[in-house]
Short mmCIF file of C-alpha atoms and ligand atoms in Angstrom, two decimals:
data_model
loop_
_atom_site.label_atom_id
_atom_site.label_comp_id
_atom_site.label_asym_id
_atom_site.label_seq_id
_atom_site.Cartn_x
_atom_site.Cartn_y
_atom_site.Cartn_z
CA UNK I 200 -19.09 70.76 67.93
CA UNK I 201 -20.70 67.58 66.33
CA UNK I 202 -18.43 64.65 66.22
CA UNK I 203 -16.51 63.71 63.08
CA UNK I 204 -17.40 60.54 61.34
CA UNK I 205 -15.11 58.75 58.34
CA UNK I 206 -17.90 57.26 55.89
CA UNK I 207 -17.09 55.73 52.38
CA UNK I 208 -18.44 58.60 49.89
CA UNK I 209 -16.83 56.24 46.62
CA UNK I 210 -15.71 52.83 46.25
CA UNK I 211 -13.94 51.20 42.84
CA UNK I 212 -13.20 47.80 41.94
CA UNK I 213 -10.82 46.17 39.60
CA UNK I 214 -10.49 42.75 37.86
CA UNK I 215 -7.96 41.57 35.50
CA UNK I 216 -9.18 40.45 32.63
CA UNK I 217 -7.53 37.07 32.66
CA UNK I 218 -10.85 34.38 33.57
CA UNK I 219 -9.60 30.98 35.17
CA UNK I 220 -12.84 28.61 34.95
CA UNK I 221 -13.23 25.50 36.80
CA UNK I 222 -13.15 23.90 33.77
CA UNK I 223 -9.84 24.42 32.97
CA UNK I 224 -8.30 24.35 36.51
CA UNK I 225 -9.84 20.40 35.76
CA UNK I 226 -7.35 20.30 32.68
CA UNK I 227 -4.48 21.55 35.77
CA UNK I 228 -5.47 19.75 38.41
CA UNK I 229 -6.77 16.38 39.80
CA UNK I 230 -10.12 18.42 40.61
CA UNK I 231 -13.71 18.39 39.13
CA UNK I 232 -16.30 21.25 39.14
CA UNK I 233 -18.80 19.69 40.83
CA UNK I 234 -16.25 19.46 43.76
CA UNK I 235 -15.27 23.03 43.76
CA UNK I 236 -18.66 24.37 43.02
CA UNK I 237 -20.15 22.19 46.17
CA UNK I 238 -17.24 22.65 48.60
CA UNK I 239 -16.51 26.54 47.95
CA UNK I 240 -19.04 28.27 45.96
CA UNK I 241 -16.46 29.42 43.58
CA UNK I 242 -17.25 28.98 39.77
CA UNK I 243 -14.07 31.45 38.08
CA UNK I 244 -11.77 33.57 39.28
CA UNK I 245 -9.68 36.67 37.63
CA UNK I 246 -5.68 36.33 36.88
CA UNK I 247 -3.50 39.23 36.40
CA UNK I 248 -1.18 38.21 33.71
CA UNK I 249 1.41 39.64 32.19
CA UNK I 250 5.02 40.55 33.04
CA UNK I 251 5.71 42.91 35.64
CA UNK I 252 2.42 43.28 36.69
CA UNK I 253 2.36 43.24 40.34
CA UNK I 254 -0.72 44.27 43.17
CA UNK I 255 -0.10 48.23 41.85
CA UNK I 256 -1.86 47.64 38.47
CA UNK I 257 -4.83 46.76 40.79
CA UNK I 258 -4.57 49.89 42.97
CA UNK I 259 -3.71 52.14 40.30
CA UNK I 260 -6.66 51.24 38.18
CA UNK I 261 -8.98 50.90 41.18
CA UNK I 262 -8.10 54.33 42.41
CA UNK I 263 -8.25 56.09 38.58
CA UNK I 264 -11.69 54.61 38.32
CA UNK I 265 -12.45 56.48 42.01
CA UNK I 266 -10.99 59.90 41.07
CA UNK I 267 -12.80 59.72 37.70
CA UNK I 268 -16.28 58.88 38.91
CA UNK I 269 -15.82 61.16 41.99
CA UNK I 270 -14.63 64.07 40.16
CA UNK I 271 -11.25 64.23 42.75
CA UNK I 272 -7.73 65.57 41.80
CA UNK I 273 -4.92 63.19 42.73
CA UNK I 274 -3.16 65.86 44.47
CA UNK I 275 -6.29 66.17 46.48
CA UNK I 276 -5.80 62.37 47.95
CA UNK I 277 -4.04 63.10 51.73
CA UNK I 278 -3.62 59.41 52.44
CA UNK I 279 -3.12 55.93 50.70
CA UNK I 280 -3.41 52.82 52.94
CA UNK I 281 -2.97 49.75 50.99
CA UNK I 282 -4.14 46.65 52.51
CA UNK I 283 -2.66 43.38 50.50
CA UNK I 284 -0.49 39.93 51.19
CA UNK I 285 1.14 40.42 47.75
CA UNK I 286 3.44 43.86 47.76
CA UNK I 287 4.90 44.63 44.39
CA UNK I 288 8.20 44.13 46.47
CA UNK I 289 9.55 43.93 49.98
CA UNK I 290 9.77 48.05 49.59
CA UNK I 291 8.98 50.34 49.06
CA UNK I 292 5.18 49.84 50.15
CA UNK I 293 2.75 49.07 47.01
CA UNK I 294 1.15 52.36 48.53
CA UNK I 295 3.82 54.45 47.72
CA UNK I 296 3.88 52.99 44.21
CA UNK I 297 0.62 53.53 43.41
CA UNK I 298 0.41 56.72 44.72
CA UNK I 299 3.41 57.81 42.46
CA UNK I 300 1.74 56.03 39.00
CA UNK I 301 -1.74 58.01 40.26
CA UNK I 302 0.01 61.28 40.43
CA UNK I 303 -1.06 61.50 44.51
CA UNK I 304 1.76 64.09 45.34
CA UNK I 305 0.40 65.40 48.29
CA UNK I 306 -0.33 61.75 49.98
CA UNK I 307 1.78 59.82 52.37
CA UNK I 308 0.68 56.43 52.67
CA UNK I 309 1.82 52.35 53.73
CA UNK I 310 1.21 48.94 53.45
CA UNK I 311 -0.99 47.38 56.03
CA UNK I 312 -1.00 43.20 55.90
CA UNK I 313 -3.46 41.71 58.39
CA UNK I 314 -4.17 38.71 55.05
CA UNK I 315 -7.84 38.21 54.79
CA UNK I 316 -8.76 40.69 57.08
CA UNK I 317 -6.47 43.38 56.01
CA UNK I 318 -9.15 45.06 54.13
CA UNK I 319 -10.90 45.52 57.71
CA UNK I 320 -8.30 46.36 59.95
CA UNK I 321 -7.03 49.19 56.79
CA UNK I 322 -10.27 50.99 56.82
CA UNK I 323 -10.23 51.20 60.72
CA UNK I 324 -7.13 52.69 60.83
CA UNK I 325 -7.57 54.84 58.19
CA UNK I 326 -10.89 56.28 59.70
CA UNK I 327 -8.95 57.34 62.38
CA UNK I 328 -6.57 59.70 60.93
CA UNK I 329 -10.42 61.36 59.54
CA UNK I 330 -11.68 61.44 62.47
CA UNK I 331 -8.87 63.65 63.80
CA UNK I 332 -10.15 66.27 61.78
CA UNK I 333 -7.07 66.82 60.08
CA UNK I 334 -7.51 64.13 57.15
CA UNK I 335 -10.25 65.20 54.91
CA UNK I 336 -9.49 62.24 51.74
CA UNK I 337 -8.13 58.92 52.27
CA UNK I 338 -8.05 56.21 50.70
CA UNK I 339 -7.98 52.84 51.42
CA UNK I 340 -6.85 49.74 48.89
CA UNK I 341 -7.50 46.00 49.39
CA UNK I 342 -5.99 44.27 46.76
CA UNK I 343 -3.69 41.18 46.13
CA UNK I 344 -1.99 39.40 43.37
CA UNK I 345 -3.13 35.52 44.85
CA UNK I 346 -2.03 34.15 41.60
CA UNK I 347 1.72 35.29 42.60
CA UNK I 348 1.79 33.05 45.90
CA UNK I 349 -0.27 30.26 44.12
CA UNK I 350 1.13 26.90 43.58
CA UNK I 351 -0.81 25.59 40.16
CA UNK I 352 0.15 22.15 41.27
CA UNK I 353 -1.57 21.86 44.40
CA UNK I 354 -4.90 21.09 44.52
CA UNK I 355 -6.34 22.42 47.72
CA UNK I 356 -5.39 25.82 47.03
CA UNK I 357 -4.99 26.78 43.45
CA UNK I 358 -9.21 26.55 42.95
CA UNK I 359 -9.39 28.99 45.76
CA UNK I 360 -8.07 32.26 45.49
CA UNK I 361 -7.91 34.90 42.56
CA UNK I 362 -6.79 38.33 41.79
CA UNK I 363 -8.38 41.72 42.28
CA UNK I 364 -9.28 44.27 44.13
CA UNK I 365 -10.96 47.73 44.89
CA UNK I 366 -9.96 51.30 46.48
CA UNK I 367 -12.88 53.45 48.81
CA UNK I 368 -12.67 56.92 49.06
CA UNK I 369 -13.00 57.78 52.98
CA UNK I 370 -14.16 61.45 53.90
CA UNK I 371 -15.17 63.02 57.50
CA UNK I 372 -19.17 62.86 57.97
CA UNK I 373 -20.97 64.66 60.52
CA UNK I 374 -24.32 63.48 60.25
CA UNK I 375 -24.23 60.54 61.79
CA UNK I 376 -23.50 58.57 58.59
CA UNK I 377 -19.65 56.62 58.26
CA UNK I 378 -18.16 53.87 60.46
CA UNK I 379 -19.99 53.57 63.83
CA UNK I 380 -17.74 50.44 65.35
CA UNK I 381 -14.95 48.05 64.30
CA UNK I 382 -14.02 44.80 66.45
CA UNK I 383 -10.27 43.17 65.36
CA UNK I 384 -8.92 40.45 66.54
CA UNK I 385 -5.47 38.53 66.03
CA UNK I 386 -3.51 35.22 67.57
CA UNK I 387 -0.49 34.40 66.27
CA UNK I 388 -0.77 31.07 67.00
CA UNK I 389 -2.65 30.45 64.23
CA UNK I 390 0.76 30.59 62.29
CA UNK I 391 1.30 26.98 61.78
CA UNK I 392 -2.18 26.56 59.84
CA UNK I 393 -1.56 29.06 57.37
CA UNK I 394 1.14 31.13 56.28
CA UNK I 395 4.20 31.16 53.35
CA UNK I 396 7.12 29.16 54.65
CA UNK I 397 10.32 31.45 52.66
CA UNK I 398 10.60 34.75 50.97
CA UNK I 399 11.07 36.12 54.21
CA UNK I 400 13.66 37.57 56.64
CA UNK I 401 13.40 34.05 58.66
CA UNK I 402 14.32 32.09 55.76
CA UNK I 403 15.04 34.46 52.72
CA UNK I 404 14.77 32.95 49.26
CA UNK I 405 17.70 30.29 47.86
CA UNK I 406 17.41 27.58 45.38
CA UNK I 407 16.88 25.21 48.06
CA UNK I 408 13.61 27.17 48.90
CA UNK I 409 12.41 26.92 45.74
CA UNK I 410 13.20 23.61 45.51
CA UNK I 411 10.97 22.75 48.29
CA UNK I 412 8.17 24.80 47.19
CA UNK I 413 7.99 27.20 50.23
CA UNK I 414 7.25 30.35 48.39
CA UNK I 415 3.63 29.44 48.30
CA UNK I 416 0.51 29.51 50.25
CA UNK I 417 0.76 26.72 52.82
CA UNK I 418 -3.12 25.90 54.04
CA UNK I 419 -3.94 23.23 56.23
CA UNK I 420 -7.87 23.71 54.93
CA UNK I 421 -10.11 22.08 57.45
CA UNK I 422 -7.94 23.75 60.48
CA UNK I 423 -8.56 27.25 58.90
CA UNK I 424 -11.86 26.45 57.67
CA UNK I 425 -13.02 25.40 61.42
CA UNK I 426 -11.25 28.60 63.31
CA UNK I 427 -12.98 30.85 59.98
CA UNK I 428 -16.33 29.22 60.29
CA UNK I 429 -16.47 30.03 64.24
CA UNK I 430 -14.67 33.34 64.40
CA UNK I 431 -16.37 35.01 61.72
CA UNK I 432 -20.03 34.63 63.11
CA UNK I 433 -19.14 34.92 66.92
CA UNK I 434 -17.22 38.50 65.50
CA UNK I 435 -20.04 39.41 63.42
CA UNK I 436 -22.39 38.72 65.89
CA UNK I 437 -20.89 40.86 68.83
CA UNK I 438 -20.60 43.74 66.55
CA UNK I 439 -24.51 43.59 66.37
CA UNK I 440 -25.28 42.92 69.97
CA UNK I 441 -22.26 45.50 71.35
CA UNK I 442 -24.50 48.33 68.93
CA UNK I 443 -27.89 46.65 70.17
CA UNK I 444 -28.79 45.83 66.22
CA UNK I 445 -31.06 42.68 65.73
CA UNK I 446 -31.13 41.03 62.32
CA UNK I 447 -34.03 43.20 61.04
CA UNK I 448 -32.01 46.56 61.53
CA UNK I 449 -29.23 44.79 59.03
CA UNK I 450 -29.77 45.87 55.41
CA UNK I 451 -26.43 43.77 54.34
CA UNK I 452 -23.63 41.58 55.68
CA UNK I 453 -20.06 42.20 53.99
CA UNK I 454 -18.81 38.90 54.29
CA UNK I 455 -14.88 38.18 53.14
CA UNK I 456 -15.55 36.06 50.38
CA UNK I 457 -13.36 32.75 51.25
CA UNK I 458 -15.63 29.96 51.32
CA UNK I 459 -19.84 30.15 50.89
CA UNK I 460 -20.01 27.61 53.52
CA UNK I 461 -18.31 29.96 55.96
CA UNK I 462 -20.34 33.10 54.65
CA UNK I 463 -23.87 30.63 55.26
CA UNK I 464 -22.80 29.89 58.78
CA UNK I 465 -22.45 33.72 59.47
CA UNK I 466 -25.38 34.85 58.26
CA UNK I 467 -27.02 32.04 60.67
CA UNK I 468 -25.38 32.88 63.62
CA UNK I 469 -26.54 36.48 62.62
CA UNK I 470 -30.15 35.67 61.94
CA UNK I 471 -30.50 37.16 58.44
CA UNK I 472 -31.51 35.77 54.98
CA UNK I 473 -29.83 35.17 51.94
CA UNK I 474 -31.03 38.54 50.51
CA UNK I 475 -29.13 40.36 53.05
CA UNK I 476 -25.90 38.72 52.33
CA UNK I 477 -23.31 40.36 49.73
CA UNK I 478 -22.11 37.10 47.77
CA UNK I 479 -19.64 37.20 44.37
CA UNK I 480 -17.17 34.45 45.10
CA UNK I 481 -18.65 32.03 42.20
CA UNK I 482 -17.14 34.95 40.01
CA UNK I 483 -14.17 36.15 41.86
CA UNK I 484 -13.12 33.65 44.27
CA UNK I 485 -10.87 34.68 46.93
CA UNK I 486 -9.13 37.73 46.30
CA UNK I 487 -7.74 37.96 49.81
CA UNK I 488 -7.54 41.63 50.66
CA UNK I 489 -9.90 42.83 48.02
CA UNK I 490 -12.85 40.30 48.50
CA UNK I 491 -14.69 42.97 50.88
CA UNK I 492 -14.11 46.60 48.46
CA UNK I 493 -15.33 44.06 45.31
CA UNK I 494 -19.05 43.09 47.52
CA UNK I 495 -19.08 46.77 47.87
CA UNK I 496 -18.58 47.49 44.60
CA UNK I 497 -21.03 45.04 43.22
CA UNK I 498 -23.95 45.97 45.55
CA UNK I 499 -23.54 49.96 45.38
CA UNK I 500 -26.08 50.45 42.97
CA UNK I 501 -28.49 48.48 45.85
CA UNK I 502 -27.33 50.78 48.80
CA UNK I 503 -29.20 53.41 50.47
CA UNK I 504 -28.32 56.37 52.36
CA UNK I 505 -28.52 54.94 56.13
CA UNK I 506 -28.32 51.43 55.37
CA UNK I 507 -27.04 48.97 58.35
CA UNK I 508 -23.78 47.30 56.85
CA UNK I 509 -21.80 44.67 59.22
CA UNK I 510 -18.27 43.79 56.77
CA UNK I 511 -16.85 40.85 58.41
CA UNK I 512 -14.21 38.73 57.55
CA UNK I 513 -11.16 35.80 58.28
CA UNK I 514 -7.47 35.05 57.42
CA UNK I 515 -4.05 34.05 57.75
CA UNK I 516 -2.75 35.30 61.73
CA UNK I 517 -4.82 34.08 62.58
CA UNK I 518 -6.84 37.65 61.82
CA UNK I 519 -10.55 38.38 62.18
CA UNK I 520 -13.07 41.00 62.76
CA UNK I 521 -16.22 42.96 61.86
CA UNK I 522 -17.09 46.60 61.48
CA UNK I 523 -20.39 48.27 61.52
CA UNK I 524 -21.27 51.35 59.34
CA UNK I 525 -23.99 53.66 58.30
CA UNK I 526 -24.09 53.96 54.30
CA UNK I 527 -23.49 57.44 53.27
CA UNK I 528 -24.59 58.00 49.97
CA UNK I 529 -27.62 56.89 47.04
CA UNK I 530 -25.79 56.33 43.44
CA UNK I 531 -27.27 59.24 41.58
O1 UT7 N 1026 -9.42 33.24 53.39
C1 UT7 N 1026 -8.44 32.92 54.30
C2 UT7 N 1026 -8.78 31.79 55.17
N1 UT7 N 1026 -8.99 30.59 54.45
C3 UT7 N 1026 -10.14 29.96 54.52
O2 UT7 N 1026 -11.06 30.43 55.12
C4 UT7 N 1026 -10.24 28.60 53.86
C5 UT7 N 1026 -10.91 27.64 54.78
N2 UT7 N 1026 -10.93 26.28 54.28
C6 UT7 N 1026 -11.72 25.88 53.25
O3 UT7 N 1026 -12.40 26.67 52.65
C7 UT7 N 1026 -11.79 24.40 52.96
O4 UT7 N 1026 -11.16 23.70 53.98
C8 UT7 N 1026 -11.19 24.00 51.59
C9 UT7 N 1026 -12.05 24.51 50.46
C10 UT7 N 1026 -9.77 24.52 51.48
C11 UT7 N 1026 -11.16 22.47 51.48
O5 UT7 N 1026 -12.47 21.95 51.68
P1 UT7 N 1026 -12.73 20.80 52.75
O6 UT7 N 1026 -14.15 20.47 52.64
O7 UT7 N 1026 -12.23 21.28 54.08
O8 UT7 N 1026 -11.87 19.62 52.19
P2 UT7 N 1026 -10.70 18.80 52.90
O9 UT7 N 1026 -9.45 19.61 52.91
O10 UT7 N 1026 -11.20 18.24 54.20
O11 UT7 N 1026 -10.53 17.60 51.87
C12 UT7 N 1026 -11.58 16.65 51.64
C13 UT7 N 1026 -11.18 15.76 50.48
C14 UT7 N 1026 -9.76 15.20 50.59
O12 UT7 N 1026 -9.74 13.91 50.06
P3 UT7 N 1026 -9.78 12.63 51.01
O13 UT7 N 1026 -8.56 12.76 51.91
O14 UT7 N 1026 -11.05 12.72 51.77
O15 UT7 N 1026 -9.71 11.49 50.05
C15 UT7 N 1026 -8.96 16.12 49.68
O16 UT7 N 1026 -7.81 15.50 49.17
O17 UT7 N 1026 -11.21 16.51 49.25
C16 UT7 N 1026 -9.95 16.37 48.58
N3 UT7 N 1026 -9.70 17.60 47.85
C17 UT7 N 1026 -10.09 17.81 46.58
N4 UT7 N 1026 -10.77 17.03 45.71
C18 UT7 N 1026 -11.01 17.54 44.49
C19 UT7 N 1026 -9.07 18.72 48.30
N5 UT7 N 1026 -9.03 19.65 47.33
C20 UT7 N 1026 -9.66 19.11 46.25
C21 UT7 N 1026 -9.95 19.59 44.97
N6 UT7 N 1026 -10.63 18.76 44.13
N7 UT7 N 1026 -9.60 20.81 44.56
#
């Protein structure tokens, strides 16, 4: 019996339509282009706007767009992980939601939060449950509404992270093809550096809460950026040398899409070039669980059948890892 492989056979992305420039996060904050362009990479970034509009509207459309172009019922779908910071509410899960609005009646499905990483550590768990043998569609969201968690008066942030998303379409392989490794990582004692400070069950929401601000992002920058900048490329490197893959057998790195400067240092530590390095955060910024599905997204129409991908990425847990996979599919 040949062993069962999960491999991405679809992938979707979704972007509000909402485009926040650097030029007029200048007319919001003390900030200039030049310095956001030169310290991030990041040029725009998409906002979903509206009321009521929550991480869902990302899923749901992401996911539509997959059934469409892949031909699938809904009631086909057995599974719905959705990876994101920024549920719709406490509960029920954003996965649940979406999978109601997408007509997936047959699914079960939860939230998975591992922040910047949760893309990553969705997708490995989800492969899993294919390669079983008793899964044959699931699907796995990465999206988050940044914009939601976002304080517009604070600087070191606000020029940082956007909204968006995308949804893959995981099915069992047996050639070969699919995920081949994954490598996570967490220590919570990267808490203090990053996280939201209320909303929680340790200090639920009151007016003196939002007084004080606490229902945003809290990023102490430099301490993040000098844990992201070493974990990524040692993770991303001992996915290659654990599969004995040298830079030349790489057709891509997925890098999460948080800072260029951390996404350079990675592909150095790996050994590879520019060309081989999926890059949209001057359009998208950092959509948190959706950075890695959006590179995907983006570069399908480049990917071969085969192709060497290594998806690594960074965030709030402190969380990190890498996966390797085979591509399994040409875009007809
Ligand atoms: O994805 C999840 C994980 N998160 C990350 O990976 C983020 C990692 N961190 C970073 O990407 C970077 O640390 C930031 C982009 C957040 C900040 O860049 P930095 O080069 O580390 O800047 P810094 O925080 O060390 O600040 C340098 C200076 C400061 O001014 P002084 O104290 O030197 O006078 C800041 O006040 O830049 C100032 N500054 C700004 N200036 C203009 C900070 N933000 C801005 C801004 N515009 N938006």
């Amino acid at each position: 019996m040949s062993t069962i492989q999960a491999a991405i056979t679809a992938i979707q992305g979704y972007l509000p339509d909402y485009v926040l420039t650097n030029k007029e996060l200048e007319t919001i904050v003390d900030t200039t282009d030049e310095w956001i362009t030169s310290r991030t990479g990041i040029k725009q970034r998409h906002i979903l706007k509206g009321e009521n509009q929550g991480t869902s509207v990302i899923g749901i459309n992401a996911i539509n767009g997959l059934l469409e172009k892949t031909g699938t019922k809904a009631e086909e779908i057995d599974m719905i992980i959705c990876a994101t910071t920024t549920p719709d509410l406490a509960f029920p899960a954003t996965a649940n939601i979406i999978a109601n609005k997408v007509g997936a009646i047959n699914s079960f499905g939860y939230d998975l939060n591992a922040a910047c990483s949760g893309f990553l550590y969705a997708l490995t768990t989800a492969s899993q449950f294919i390669e079983t043998g008793k899964y044959k569609k699931v699907i796995v969201v990465g999206a988050d509404k940044m914009s939601s968690i976002i304080d517009y008066e604070d600087r070191t942030t606000c020029i940082i992270f956007g909204d968006g998303g995308g949804a893959v379409l995981l099915e069992p392989s047996t050639n070969g093809l699919g995920i081949q490794d994954a490598i996570l990582h967490s220590d919570g004692s990267g808490e203090p550096h990053l996280h939201m400070k209320a909303g929680g069950s340790r200090k639920p929401a009151s007016h003196e809460t939002i007084d004080a601000k606490e229902h945003y992002v809290y990023q102490e920058g430099s301490s993040v950026f000098k844990f992201a900048v070493t974990n990524m490329a040692e993770v991303a490197a001992d996915i290659m040398t654990k599969n004995n893959l040298t830079a030349k057998d790489v057709a891509y790195l997925v890098p999460h899409q948080a800072n260029k400067r951390i996404i350079d240092a990675t592909a150095k530590r790996m050994g590879i070039g520019d060309e081989k390095v999926m890059l949209n955060i001057e359009r998208y910024g950092n959509t948190t669980s959706g950075t890695i599905p959006l590179c995907l997204w983006d570069y399908e129409s480049k990917l071969k059948k085969g192709d060497n991908l290594i998806l690594a990425a960074f965030g709030g847990g402190f969380t990190w890892g890498a996966v390797y996979l085979k591509w399994a599919y040409d875009l007809q």
